[in-house]
mmCIF file of C-alpha atoms in Angstrom:
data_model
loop_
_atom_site.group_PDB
_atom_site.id
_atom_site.type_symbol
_atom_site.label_atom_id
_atom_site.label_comp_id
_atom_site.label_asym_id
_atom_site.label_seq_id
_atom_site.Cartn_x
_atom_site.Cartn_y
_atom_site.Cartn_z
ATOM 1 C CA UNK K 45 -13.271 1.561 -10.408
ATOM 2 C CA UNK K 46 -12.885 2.619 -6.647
ATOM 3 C CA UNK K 47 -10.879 6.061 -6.644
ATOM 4 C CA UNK K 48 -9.229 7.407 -3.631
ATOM 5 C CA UNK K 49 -8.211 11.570 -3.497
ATOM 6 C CA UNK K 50 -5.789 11.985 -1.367
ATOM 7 C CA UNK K 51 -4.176 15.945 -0.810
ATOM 8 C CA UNK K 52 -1.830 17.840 -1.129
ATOM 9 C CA UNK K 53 0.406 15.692 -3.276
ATOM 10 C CA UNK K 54 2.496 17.914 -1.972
ATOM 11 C CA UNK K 55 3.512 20.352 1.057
ATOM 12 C CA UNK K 56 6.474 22.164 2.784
ATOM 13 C CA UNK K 57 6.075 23.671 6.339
ATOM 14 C CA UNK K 58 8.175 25.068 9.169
ATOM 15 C CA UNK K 59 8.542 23.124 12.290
ATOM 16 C CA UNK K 60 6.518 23.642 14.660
ATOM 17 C CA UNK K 61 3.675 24.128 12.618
ATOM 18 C CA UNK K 62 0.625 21.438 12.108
ATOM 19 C CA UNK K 63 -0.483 20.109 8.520
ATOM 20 C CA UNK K 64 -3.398 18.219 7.485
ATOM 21 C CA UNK K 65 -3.638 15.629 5.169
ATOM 22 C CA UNK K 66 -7.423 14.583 3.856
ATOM 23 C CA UNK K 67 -7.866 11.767 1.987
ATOM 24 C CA UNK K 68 -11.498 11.080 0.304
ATOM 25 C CA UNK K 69 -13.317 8.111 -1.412
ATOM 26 C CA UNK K 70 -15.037 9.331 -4.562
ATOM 27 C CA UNK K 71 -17.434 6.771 -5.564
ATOM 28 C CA UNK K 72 -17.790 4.358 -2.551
ATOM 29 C CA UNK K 73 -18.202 4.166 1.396
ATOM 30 C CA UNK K 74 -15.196 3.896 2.960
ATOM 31 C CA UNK K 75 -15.964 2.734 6.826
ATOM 32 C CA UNK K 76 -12.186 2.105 7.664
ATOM 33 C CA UNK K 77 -9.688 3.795 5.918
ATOM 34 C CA UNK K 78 -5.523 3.110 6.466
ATOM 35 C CA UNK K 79 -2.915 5.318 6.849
ATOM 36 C CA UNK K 80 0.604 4.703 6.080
ATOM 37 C CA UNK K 81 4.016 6.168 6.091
ATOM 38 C CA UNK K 82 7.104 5.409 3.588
ATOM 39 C CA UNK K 83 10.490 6.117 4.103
ATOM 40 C CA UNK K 84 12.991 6.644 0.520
ATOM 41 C CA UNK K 85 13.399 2.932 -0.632
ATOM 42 C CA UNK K 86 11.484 1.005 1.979
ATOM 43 C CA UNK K 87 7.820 -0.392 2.422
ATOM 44 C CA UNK K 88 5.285 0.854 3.579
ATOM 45 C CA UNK K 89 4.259 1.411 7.694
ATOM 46 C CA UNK K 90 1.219 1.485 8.472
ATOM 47 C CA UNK K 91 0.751 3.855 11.081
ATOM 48 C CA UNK K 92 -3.077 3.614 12.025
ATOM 49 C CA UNK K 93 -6.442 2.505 11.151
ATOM 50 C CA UNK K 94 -9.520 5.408 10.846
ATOM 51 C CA UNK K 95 -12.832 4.326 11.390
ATOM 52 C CA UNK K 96 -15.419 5.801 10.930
ATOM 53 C CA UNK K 97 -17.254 7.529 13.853
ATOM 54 C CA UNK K 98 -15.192 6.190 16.235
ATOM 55 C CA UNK K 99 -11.348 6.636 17.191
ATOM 56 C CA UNK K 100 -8.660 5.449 15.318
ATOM 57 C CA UNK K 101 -6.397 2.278 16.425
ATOM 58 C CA UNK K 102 -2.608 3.377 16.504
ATOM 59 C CA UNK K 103 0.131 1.077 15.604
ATOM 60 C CA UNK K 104 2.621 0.642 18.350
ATOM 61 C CA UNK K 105 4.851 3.147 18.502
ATOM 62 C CA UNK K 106 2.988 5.710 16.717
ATOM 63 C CA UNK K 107 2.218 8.778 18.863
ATOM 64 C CA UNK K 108 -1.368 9.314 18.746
ATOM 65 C CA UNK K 109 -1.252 13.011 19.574
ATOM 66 C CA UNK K 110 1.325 13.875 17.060
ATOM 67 C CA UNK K 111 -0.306 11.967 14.722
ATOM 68 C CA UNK K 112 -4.615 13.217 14.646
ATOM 69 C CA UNK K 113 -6.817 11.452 12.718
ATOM 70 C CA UNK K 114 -10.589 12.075 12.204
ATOM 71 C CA UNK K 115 -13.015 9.973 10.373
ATOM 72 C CA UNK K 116 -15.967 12.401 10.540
ATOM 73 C CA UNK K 117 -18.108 10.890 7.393
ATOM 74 C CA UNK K 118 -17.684 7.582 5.574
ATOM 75 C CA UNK K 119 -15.641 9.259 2.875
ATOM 76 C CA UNK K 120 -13.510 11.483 4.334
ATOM 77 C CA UNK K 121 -10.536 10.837 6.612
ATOM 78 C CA UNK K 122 -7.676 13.544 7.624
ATOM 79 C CA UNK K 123 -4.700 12.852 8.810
ATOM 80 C CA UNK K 124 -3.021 16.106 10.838
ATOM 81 C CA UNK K 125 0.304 16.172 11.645
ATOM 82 C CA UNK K 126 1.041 18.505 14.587
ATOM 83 C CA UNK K 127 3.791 20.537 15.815
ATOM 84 C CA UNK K 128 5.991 19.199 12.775
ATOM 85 C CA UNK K 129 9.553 18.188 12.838
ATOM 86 C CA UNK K 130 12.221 17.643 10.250
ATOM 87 C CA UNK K 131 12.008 13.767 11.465
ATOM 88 C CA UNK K 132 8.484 14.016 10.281
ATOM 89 C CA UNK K 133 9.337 14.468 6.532
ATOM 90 C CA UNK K 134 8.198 11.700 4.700
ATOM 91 C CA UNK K 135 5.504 10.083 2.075
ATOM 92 C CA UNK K 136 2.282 9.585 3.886
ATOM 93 C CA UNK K 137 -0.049 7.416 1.888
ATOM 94 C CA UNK K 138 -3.739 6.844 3.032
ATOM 95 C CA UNK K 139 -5.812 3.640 1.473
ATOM 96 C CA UNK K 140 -9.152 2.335 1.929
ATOM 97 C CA UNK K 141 -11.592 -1.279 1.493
ATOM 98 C CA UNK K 142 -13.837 -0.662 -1.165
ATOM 99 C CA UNK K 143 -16.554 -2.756 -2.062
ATOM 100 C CA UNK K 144 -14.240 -5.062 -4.418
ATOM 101 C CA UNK K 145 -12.924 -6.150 -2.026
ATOM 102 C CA UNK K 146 -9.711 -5.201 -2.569
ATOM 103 C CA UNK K 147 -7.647 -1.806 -1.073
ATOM 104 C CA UNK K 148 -7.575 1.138 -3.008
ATOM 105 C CA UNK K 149 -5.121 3.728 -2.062
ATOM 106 C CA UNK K 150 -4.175 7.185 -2.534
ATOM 107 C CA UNK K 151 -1.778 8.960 -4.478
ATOM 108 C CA UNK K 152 0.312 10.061 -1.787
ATOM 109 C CA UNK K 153 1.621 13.270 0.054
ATOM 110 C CA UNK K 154 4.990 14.134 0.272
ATOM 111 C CA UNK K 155 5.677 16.400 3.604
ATOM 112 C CA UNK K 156 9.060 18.089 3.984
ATOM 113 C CA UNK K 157 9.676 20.124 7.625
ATOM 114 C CA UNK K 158 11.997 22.679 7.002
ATOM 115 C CA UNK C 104 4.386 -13.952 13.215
ATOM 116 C CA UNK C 105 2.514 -12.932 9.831
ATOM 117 C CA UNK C 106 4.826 -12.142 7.593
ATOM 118 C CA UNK C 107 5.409 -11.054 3.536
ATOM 119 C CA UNK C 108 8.776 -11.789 2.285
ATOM 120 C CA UNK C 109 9.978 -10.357 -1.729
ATOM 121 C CA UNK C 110 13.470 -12.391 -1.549
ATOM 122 C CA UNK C 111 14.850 -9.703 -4.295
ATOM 123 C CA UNK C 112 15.616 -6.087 -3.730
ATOM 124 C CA UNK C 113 15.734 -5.511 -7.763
ATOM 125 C CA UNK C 114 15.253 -7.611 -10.530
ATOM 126 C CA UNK C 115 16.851 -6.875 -13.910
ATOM 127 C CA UNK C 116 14.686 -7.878 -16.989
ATOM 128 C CA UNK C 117 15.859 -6.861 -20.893
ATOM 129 C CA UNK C 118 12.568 -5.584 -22.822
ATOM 130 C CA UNK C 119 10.660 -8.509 -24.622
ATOM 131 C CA UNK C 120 11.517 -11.632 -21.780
ATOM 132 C CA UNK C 121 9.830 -12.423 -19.395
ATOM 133 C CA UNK C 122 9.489 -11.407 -16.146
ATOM 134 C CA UNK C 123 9.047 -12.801 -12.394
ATOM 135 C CA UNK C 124 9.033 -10.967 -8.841
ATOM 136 C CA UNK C 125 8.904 -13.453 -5.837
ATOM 137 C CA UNK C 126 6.444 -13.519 -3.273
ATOM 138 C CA UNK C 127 6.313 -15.874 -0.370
ATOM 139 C CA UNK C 128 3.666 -15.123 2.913
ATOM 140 C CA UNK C 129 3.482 -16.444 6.300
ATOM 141 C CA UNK C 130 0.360 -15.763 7.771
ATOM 142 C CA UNK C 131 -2.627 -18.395 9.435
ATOM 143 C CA UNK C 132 -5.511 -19.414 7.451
ATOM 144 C CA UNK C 133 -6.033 -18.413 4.198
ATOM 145 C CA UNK C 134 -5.424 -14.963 3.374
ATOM 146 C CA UNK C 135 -6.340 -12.854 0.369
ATOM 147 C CA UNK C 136 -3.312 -11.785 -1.954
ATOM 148 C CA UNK C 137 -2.397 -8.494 -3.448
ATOM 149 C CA UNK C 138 -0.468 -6.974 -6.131
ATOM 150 C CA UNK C 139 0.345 -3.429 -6.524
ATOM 151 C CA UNK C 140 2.767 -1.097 -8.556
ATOM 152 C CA UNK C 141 4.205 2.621 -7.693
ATOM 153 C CA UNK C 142 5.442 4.783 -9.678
ATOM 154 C CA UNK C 143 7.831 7.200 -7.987
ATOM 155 C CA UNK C 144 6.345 9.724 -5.505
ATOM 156 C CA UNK C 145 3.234 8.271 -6.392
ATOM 157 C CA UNK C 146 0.499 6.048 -4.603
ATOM 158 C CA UNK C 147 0.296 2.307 -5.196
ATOM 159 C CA UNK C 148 -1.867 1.219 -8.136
ATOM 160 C CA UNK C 149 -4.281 -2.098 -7.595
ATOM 161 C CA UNK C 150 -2.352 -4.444 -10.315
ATOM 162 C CA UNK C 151 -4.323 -7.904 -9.485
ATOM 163 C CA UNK C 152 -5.682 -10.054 -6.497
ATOM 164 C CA UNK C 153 -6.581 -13.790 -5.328
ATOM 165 C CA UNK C 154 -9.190 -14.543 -3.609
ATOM 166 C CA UNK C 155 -10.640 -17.652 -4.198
ATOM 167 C CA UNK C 156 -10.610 -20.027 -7.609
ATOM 168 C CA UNK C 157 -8.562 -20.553 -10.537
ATOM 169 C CA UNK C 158 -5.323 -20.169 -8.892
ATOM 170 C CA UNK C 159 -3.569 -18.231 -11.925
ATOM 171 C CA UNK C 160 -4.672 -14.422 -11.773
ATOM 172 C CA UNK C 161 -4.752 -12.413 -14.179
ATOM 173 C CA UNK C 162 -4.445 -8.766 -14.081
ATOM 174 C CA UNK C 163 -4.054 -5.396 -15.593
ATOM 175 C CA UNK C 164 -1.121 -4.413 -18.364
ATOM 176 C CA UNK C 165 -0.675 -7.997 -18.960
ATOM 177 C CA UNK C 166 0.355 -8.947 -15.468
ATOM 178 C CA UNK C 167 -0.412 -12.453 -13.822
ATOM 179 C CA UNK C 168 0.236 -13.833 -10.478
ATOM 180 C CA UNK C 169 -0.023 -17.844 -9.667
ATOM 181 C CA UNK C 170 -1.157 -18.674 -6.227
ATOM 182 C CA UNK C 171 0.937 -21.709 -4.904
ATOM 183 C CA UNK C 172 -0.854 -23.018 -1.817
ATOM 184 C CA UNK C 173 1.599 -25.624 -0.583
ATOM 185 C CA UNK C 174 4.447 -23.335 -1.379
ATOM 186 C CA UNK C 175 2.584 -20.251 0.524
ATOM 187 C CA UNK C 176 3.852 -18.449 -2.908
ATOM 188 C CA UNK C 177 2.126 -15.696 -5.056
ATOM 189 C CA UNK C 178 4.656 -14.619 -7.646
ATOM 190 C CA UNK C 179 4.171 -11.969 -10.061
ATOM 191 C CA UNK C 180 4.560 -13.017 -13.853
ATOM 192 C CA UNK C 181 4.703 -10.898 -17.057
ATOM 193 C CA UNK C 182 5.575 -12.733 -20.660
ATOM 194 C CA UNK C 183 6.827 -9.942 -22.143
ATOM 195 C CA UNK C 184 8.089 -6.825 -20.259
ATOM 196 C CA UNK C 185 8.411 -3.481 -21.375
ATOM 197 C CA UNK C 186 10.313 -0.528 -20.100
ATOM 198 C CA UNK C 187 7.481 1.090 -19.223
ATOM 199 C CA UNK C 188 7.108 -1.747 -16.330
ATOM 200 C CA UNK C 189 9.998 0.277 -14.121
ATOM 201 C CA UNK C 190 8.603 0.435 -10.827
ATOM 202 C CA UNK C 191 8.709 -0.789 -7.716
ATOM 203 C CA UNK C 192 6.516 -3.642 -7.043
ATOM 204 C CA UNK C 193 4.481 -4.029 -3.660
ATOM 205 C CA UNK C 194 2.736 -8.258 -2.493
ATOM 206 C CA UNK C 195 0.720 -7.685 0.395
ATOM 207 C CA UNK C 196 -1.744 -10.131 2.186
ATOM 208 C CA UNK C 197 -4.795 -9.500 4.084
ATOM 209 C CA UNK C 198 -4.900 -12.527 6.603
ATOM 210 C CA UNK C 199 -8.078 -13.399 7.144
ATOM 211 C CA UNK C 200 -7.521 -14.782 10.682
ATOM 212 C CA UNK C 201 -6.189 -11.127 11.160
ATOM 213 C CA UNK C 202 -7.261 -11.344 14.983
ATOM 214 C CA UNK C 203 -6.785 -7.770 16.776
ATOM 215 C CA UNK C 204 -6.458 -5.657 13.459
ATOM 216 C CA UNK C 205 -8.744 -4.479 11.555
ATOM 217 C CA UNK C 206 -8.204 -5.838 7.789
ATOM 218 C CA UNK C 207 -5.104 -3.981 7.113
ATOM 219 C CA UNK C 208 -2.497 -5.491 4.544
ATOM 220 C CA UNK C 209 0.445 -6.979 4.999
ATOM 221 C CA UNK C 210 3.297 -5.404 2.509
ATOM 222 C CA UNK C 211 6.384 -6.727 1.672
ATOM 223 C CA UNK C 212 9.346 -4.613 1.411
ATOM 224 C CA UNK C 213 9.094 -4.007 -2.189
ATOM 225 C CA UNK C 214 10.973 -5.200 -5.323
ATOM 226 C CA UNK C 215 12.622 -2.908 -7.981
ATOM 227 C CA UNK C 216 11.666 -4.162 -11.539
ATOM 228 C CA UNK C 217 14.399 -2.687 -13.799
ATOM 229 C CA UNK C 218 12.930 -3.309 -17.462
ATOM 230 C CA UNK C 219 16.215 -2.139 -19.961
ATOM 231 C CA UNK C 220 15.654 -1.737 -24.116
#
C-alpha cells in the first residue's frame, strides 16, 4: 500500500531557531500533499495544502512566513518552522492523496521549543 | 458549514462485545468517508473508506463502517473488540463539492475507544 515517511519523529530546539520537517511518498506521486497540526487530546488542524510546483494555500490564520512549505518534486514536501517558539510545540502530521484514492498520512513529528 | 461531528469523547467497551463509535457529517453533495486509527504519538493509520456501493464497509482488523445516507451517518462497528483496539479513533469526509479547497479532509474531533479485559 501507499506509504508516507515523514521525519524526524522527533526533535527538540531552542527558540529562535528554524526546523524542518520533510515528509516523502515512497511508492506513489503525491501532487498535493496536507499538513496538519495536533494539539494533546484534540483533532487535527490542518494548517496548509502543498502543491506541487506551485505555492502552498494557508489556512486562515496560519502565518505563512512562520510556517515555509516547499513542494519541490512530486514526492517530497518540507515543512520549516522558523524562528521557533515554545507556542510552537506540538505534533505536526503531514498526509497525502494517493492513487487509492484515499489519504495516506505520516507518522508524525513531535516538536518541543525549549 | 461542512461539518464532522463524533458525539462521544470516549467509549468504554469490555474485551469480546461489540463495539460502535458514532459518526454523523454535514457537508453538500456526496462526500467520500474515512476511517482512521492513532496510536499515541503516532500518525493516523487508513482503517476503511466509502466511496460508492454496498453501503456496509469493511475494513482492516475486523473493522466495518455502515454508510447511512438519510441519516448522513458513517459509524464505526467491530463484533468483537480486543484490547489491543485502544486508540483514538479519527471519521473524516472529503466533500466532494469541496469548492475553494483543495480535497483536504474533514476530521472530527476524535473518539477514545477504551477496550478493558
Amino acid at each position: 500500500g501507499a506509504v508516507v515517511s515523514q521525519h524526524p519523529s522527533w526533535v527538540i530546539c531552542k527558540s529562535g531557531t528554524s526546523v524542518k520537517i520533510e515528509c516523502r511518498s515512497l511508492d506513489f506521486q503525491a501532487t498535493t500533499m496536507f499538513w496538519y497540526r495536533q494539539f494533546p487530546k484534540q483533532s487535527l488542524m490542518l494548517m496548509a495544502t502543498s502543491n506541487e510546483g506551485s505555492k502552498a494555500t494557508y489556512e486562515q490564520g496560519v502565518e505563512k512566513d512562520k510556517f515555509l512549505i516547499n513542494h519541490a518534486s512530486l514526492t517530497l514536501s518540507t515543512l520549516t518552522v522558523t524562528s521557533a517558539h515554545p507556542e510552537d510545540s506540538s505534533f505536526y502530521i503531514c498526509s497525502a492523496r494517493d492513487p487509492g484514492p484515499s489519504y495516506t498520512f505520516g507518522s508524525g513529528t513531535r516538536l518541543t521549543v525549549v | 458549514a461542512q461539518s464532522v461531528a463524533q458525539p462521544e469523547d470516549q467509549v468504554n467497551v469490555a474485551e469480546g462485545n461489540p463495539l460502535t463509535v458514532k459518526c454523523t457529517y454535514s457537508v453538500s453533495g456526496n462526500p467520500y468517508l474515512f476511517w482512521y486509527v492513532q496510536y499515541p504519538n503516532r500518525g493516523l493509520q487508513f482503517l476503511l473508506k466509502y466511496i460508492t456501493g454496498d453501503n456496509l464497509v469493511k475494513g482492516s482488523y475486523g473493522f466495518e463502517a455502515e454508510f447511512n445516507k438519510s441519516q448522513t451517518s458513517f459509524h464505526l462497528k467491530k463484533p468483537s473488540a480486543l484490547v489491543s483496539d485502544s486508540a483514538l479513533y479519527f471519521c473524516a469526509v472529503r466533500p466532494l463539492n469541496y469548492g475553494g479547497s483543495q480535497g483536504n479532509l474533514i476530521f472530527g474531533k476524535g473518539t477514545k475507544l477504551s477496550v478493558k479485559p
